Each structure stands twice: as C-alpha cells, then as structure tokens.
C-alpha positions as a printed Julia matrix, in Angstrom:
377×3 Matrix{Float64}:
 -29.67  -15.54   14.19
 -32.73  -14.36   12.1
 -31.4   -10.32   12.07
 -28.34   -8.27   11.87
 -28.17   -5.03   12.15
 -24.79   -3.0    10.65
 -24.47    0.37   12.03
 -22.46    1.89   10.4
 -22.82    2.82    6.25
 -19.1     3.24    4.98
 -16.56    1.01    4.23
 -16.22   -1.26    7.56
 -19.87   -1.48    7.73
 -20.43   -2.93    3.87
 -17.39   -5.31    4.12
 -19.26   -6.82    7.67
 -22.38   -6.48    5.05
 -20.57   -8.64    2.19
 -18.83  -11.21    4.47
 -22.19  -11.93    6.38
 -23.74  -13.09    2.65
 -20.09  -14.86    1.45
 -19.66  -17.25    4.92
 -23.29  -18.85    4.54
 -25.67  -15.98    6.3
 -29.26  -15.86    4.83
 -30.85  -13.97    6.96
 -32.36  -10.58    7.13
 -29.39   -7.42    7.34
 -30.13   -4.03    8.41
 -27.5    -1.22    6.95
 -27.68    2.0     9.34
 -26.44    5.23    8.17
 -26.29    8.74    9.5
 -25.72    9.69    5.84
 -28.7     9.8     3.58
 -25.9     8.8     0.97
 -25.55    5.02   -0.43
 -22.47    3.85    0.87
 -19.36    5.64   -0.63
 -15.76    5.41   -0.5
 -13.68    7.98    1.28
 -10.22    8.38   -0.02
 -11.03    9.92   -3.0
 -12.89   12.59   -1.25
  -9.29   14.84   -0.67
  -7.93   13.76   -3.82
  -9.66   13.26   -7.37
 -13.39   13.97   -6.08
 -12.38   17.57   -4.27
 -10.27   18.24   -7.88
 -13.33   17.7    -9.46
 -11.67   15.0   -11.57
 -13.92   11.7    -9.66
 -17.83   11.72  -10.59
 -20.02   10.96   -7.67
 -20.83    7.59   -9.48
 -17.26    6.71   -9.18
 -17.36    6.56   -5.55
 -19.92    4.14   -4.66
 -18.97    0.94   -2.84
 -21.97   -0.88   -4.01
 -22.89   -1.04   -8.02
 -26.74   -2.71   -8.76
 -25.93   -6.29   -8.67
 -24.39   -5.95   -5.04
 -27.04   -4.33   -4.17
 -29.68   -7.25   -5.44
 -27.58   -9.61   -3.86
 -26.79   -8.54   -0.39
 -30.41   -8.05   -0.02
 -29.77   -5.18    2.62
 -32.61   -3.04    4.48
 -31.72   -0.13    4.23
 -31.95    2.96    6.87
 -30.11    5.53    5.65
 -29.98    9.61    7.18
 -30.85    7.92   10.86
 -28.56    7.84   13.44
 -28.58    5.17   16.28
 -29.15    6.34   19.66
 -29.55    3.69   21.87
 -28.16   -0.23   21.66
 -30.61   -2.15   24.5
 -28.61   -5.73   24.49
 -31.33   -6.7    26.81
 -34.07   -6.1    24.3
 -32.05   -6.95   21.18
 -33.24   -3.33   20.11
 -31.16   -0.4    18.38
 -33.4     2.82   18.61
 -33.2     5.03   16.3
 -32.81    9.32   15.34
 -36.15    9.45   13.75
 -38.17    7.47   16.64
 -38.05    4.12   15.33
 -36.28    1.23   16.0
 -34.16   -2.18   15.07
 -34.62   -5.32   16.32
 -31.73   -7.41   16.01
 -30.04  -10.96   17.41
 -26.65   -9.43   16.49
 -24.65   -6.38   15.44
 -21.69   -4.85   14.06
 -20.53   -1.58   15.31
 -19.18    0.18   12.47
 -19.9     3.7    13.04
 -16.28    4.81   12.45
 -16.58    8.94   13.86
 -16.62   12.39   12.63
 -13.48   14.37   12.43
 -12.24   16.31   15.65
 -12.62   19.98   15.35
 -10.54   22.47   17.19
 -12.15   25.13   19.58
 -11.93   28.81   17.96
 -12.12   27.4    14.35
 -15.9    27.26   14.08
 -16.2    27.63   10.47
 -13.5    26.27    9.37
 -13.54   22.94    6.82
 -13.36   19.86    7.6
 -13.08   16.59    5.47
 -14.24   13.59    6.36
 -17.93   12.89    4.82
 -18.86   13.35    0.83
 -21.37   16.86    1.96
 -17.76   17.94    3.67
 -16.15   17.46    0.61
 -19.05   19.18   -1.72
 -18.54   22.28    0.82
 -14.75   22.5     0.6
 -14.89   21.83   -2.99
 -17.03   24.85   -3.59
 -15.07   27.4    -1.89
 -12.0    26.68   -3.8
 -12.43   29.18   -6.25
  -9.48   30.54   -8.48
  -7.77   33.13   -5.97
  -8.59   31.6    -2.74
  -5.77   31.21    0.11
  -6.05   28.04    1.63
  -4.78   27.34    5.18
  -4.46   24.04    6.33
  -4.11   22.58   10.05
  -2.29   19.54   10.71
   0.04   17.93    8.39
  -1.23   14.61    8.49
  -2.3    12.2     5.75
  -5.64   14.42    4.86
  -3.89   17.44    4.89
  -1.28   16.42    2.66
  -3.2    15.25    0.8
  -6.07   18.35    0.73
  -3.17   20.37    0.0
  -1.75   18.56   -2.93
  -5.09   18.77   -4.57
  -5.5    22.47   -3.49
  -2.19   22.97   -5.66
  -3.13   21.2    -8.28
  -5.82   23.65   -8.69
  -3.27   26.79   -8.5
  -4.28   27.89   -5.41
  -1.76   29.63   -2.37
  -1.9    26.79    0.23
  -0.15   27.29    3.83
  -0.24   24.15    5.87
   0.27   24.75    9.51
   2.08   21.58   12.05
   2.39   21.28   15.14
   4.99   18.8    15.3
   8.6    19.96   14.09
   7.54   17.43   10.96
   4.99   16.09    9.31
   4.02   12.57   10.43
   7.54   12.57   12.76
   5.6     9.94   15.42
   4.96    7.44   12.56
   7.8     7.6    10.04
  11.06    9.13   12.21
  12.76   11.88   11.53
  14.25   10.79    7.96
  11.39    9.74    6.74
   9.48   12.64    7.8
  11.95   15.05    6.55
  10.75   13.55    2.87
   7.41   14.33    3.73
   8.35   18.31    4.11
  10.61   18.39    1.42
   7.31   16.84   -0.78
   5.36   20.27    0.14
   8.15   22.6    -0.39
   9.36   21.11   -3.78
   5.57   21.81   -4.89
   5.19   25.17   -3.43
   3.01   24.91   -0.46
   4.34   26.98    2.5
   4.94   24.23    5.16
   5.5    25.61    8.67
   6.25   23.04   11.65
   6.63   23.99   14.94
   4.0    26.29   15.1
   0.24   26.83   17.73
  -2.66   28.03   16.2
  -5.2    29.27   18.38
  -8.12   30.22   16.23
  -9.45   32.25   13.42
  -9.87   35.84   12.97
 -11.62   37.98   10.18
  -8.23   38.1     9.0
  -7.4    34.51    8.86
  -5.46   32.1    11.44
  -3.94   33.12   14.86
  -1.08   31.52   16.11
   0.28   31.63   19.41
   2.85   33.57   18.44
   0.61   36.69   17.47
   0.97   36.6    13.95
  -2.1    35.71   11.57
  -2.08   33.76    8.73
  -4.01   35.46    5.91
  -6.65   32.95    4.67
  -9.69   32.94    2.8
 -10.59   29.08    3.51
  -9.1    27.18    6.51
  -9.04   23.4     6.7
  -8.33   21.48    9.71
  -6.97   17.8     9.7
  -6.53   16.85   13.02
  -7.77   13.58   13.26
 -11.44   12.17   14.25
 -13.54   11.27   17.43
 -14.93    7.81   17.37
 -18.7     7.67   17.42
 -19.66    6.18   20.82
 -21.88    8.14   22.64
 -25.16    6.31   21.54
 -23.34    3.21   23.63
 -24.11    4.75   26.6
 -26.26    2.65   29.11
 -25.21   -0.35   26.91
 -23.42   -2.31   29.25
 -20.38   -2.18   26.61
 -16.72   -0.79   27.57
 -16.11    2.37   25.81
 -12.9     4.64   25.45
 -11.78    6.74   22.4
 -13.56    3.58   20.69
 -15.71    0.66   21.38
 -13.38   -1.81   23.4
 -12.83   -5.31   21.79
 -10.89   -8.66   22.84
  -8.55  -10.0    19.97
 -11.5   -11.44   17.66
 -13.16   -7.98   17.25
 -15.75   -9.04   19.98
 -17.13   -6.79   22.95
 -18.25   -8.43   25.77
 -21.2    -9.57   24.73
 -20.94  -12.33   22.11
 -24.02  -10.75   19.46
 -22.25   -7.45   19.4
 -18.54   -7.2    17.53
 -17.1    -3.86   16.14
 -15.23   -3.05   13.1
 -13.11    0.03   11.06
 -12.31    3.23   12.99
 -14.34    2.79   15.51
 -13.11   -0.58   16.88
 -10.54   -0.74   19.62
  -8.59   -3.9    20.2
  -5.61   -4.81   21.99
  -5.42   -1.49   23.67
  -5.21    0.58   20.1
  -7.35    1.75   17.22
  -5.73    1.97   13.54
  -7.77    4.8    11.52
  -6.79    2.93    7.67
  -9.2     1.78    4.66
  -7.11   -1.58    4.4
  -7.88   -1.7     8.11
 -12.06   -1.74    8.29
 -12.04   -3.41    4.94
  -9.16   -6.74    7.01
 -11.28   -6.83    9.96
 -14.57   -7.96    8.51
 -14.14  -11.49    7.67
 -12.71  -11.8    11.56
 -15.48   -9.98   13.46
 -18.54  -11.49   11.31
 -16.68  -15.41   11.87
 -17.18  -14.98   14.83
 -20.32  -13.35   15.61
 -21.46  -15.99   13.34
 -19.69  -18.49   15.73
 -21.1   -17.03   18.66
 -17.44  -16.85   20.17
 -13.79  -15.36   19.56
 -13.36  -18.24   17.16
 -10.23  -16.38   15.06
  -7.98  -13.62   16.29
  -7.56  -10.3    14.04
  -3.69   -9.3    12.79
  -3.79   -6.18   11.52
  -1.33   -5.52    8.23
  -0.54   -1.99    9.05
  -0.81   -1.17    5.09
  -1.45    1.91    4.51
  -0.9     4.76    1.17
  -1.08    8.59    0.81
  -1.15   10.06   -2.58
   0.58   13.45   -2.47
   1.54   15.47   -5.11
   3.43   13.67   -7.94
   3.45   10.13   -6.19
   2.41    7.6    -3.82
   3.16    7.05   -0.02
   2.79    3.17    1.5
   3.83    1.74    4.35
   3.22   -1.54    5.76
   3.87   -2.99    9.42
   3.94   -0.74   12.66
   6.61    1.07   12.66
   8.42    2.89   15.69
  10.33    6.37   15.13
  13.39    4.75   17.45
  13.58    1.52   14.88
  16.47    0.79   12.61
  15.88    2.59    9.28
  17.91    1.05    5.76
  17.23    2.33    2.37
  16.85   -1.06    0.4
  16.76    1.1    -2.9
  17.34    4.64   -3.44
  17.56    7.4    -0.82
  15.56   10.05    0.98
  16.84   12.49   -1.96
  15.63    9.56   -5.19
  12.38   10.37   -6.95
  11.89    6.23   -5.49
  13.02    4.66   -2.51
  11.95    1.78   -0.7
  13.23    1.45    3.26
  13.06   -0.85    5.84
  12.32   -0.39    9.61
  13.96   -3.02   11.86
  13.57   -3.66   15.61
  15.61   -6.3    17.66
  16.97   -7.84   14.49
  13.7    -8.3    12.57
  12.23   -6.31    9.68
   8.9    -4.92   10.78
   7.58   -2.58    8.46
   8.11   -1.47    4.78
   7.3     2.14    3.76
   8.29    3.11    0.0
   7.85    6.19   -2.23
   6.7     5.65   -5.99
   8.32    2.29   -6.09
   4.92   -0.33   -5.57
   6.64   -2.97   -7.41
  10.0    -3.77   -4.83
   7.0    -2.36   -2.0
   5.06   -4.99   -2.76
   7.45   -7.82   -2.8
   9.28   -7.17    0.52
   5.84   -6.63    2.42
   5.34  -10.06    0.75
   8.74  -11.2     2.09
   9.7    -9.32    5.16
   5.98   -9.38    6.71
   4.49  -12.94    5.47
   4.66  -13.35    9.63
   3.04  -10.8    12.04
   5.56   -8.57   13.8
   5.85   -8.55   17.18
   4.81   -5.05   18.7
C-alpha cells in the first residue's frame, strides 16, 4: 500500500491521518477537504469561538510539528465526487484526481436544513460560525430550532452575550429520546433558570418577515433564526461505487465496507445498523478502521464508549454508555434539583451508562467502574 487517501479534513479524518504514521505506515497520505481551512476542531465553534472568547489559532487540530511529521498532501477546498474502486481513483471538484490503494471515508456531513427556513443559520463548519457570530449584535432576538446539544449550547452562548434567545422543540423536552424524562426535565429547567424562553411541544413551519411560523399561527418575533436539527451524512459522491449506502456509509464491525481498501470513520460511518454523531466517537474509531485497512481484513472489532459532554450555561453535561429512556434511573449523588448529580441508567440488572452534571470527578470513576466492560445493547 504505496497511497492513502483520507477524505475527509476534520477530526475523524486527522485521527485516521495520525494512526496511519503511529502503527508503522510510511507511505504517501492524501488529506481531502471541502474546506479550504486546515483542519479545525468543532466544539468550540457554538461555545467559546461564537462568544468571541477562542482565537482561530486555538482551534486547529494540527500545530507545525504535526504537520512536518505526518507528511500529509494536502487538497484542501475540493470536494470528492467520484470513488472508482476499480481504478483505485477518487476524482475530484476541481477536475483532478487521487490515486489511491486505500481510503478512509471520513467525510462526516453538513447539517440538515429545514424547508421554509432558507436563510436561516446553521452551525456546523468554522465560515457557519463566522456568519452567526456576526449577526449577533447587541439587540438581536435570537430564535433557535431544536433543542438538541448545538442548540443548547448556541443558546447558552447567545445569553452570555445578553441577547433575547427563544429556543423552539419539538419534543415535549429537550433530549427526552436520550436521557428520559427526569433527566430531560434538568435539561429545561437549565434554559429557564438562565432566561432563555424554552417552548416544547411546539411545529414550526417556516420564516416570515416577521420571524418564525409555527403551526399554530403564531410567529415568533426574530431577528436571527438558528436551526439545530441534526446533519445529513455526506454520501452522494459514493454513488456508482459499488459501496452500500444509507443515512451513512455501511460498515461490518471493524469499520470496513465491503471492499477491504476502503473503511469509514466519524459521522459518517455506519456500523452495526447505527451511526453515533460524537467527537470521542471519530476520534475512538481510528486506531480500529486504519488496523485493519492496514491488515487488509476486519482484524479488530470497534466498541464504541458512548462518551459524550455538552457545556451549557454554568456547567458541564457527560454521559457515557447508551442509554435507553425506559432504563432504570438512580441518583448515585445528588438529585435532579443539586447544582451536581451523578446518575446511573440500569437495564436487566446491569449499569449501562453514566450521565453526570458538574461532578467529572465521581463521572469519571464510575464510567471507569461501571463500564470497564461493553454493555450489551
């Protein structure tokens, strides 16, 4: 294997990058990105960089001496179109194209948009964040869609810049599928308590001069909306590929497609049936994927650890494990009401996943504890 070619710029993409170089590979890599941006870090982009309090500088993934080390060719504002497995070949936006004995699909997706909210924000990519940042000037009403993890988190930073923030859910509470209803409950209490206008339950159905339409008739006044709603995963240039594709590029257990060259990684990668959308996530599944396109075969099997973290407001989410909302939920220290709390989910007599609220220390030690063996799910 004289070539491989990483498509795929972010996080996922320059772990495969780093773990080809640490298990022995000396050969050539190619980094693909749709980005003309060196490869960045994403969870800062809702929190410290939209504030304005994180430099640009402080969210690059690779500093100089990576970057002399991994040796990478760079091809950066391109987009792959095309993977020709017969040809070993990835063709390119700009009319060129890779050759390549094996590659890593890392090309994670873009975030899902709603129809009737053409111009509204979104946030996944650092130019997203640059345009959301700028039109948060003193005054502004902000409107955010979905309650989820980015717009939590878009509209804790939103208040700490004294803005009006409404966020808008669908679901009768935020994050209800994930956490359960107690859990979830927390989560709205976290937006009240800081004075964003939560309201669950409710359909939007698109924007107006005026602001956001709900199905109910009313509008939401608004002078920037936001819409989290999750993200598409970036398949289409598969097409014609011979690969199995389906809200993600479809893997066996070692991060492998089905052909042996060609493994997939982050947000983008679909194993076991199911996709997890986390930064602990594409940064856990390199070392398995690049074993074993190294190996030429599913050689090791990928566990993911479920860890996840949110920062909102005053404090810090995690959870850990794969939790169901119909699982056995114990407060191991404090309550839903505590500043802290740490709780367990159980399932069949078995602890399988940890979730805690400004308490990393006890966090830390039962995910050590409770989870030092996979879960069964």
């Amino acid at each position: 294997m004289k070539r491989v070619a990483v498509v795929g710029a972010s996080l996922a993409g320059v772990r495969a990058a780093q773990e080809l170089r640490a298990q022995g590979y000396d050969g050539g890599i190619v980094l693909i990105g749709a980005e003309p941006h060196l490869p960045y870090d994403r969870p800062p982009l809702s929190k410290g960089f939209l504030a304005g309090t994180a430099s640009r500088e402080s969210l690059d993934l690779l500093g100089p001496g990576d970057l002399a080390s991994l040796a990478l060719d760079f091809r950066l504002g391109v987009e792959a179109t095309a993977l020709e497995p017969a040809n070993r070949r990835i063709l390119l936006s700009d009319g060129t194209s890779v050759h390549a004995d094996g590659v890593v699909i890392a090309t994670g997706g873009r975030a899902r948009t709603l129809p009737g909210f053409e111009g509204a924000f979104v946030l996944r990519t650092l130019d997203d964040a640059l345009a959301l940042r700028a039109a948060l000037v003193p005054g502004a009403r902000v409107v955010i869609v979905g309650a989820g993890f980015i717009g939590a988190e878009v509209a804790s930073t939103c208040r700490s810049l004294g803005l009006d923030v409404v966020v808008l859910e669908a679901l009768a509470a935020p994050l209800a599928p994930v956490l359960g209803p107690s859990l979830a409950a927390v989560c709205a209490r976290l937006h009240l308590d800081h004075g964003t206008d939560l309201r669950c339950g409710v359909q939007v159905t698109g924007l107006s001069p005026a602001g956001v339409s709900l199905a109910s008739g009313s509008v939401v006044p608004a002078d920037v909306v936001v819409t989290g709603v999750g993200m598409t995963p970036a398949t289409e240039w598969l097409a014609g590929s011979g690969l199995k594709v389906g809200d993600g590029v479809h893997t066996d257990a070692g991060l492998v497609t089905a052909l042996p060259q060609v493994v997939a990684v982050g947000d983008v990668a679909r194993y076991g049936g199911r996709r997890h959308e986390h930064w602990t996530n594409a940064s856990e599944q390199a070392p398995v994927a690049v074993a074993n396109l190294l190996a030429g075969h599913t050689a090791r099997t990928y566990t993911p650890s479920g860890y996840v973290w949110s920062d909102q407001y005053s404090g810090t989410l995690q959870l850990a494990g794969h939790p169901r909302p119909d699982d056995t939920l114990s407060f191991v220290d404090g309550d839903p009401a505590s500043a802290s709390f740490v709780a367990t989910f159980s399932r069949e007599g078995s602890v399988v996943a940890v979730c805690a609220w400004n308490n990393a220390k006890l966090f830390n030690r039962l995910r050590r504890q409770a989870l030092r063996r996979p879960a069964v799910v």
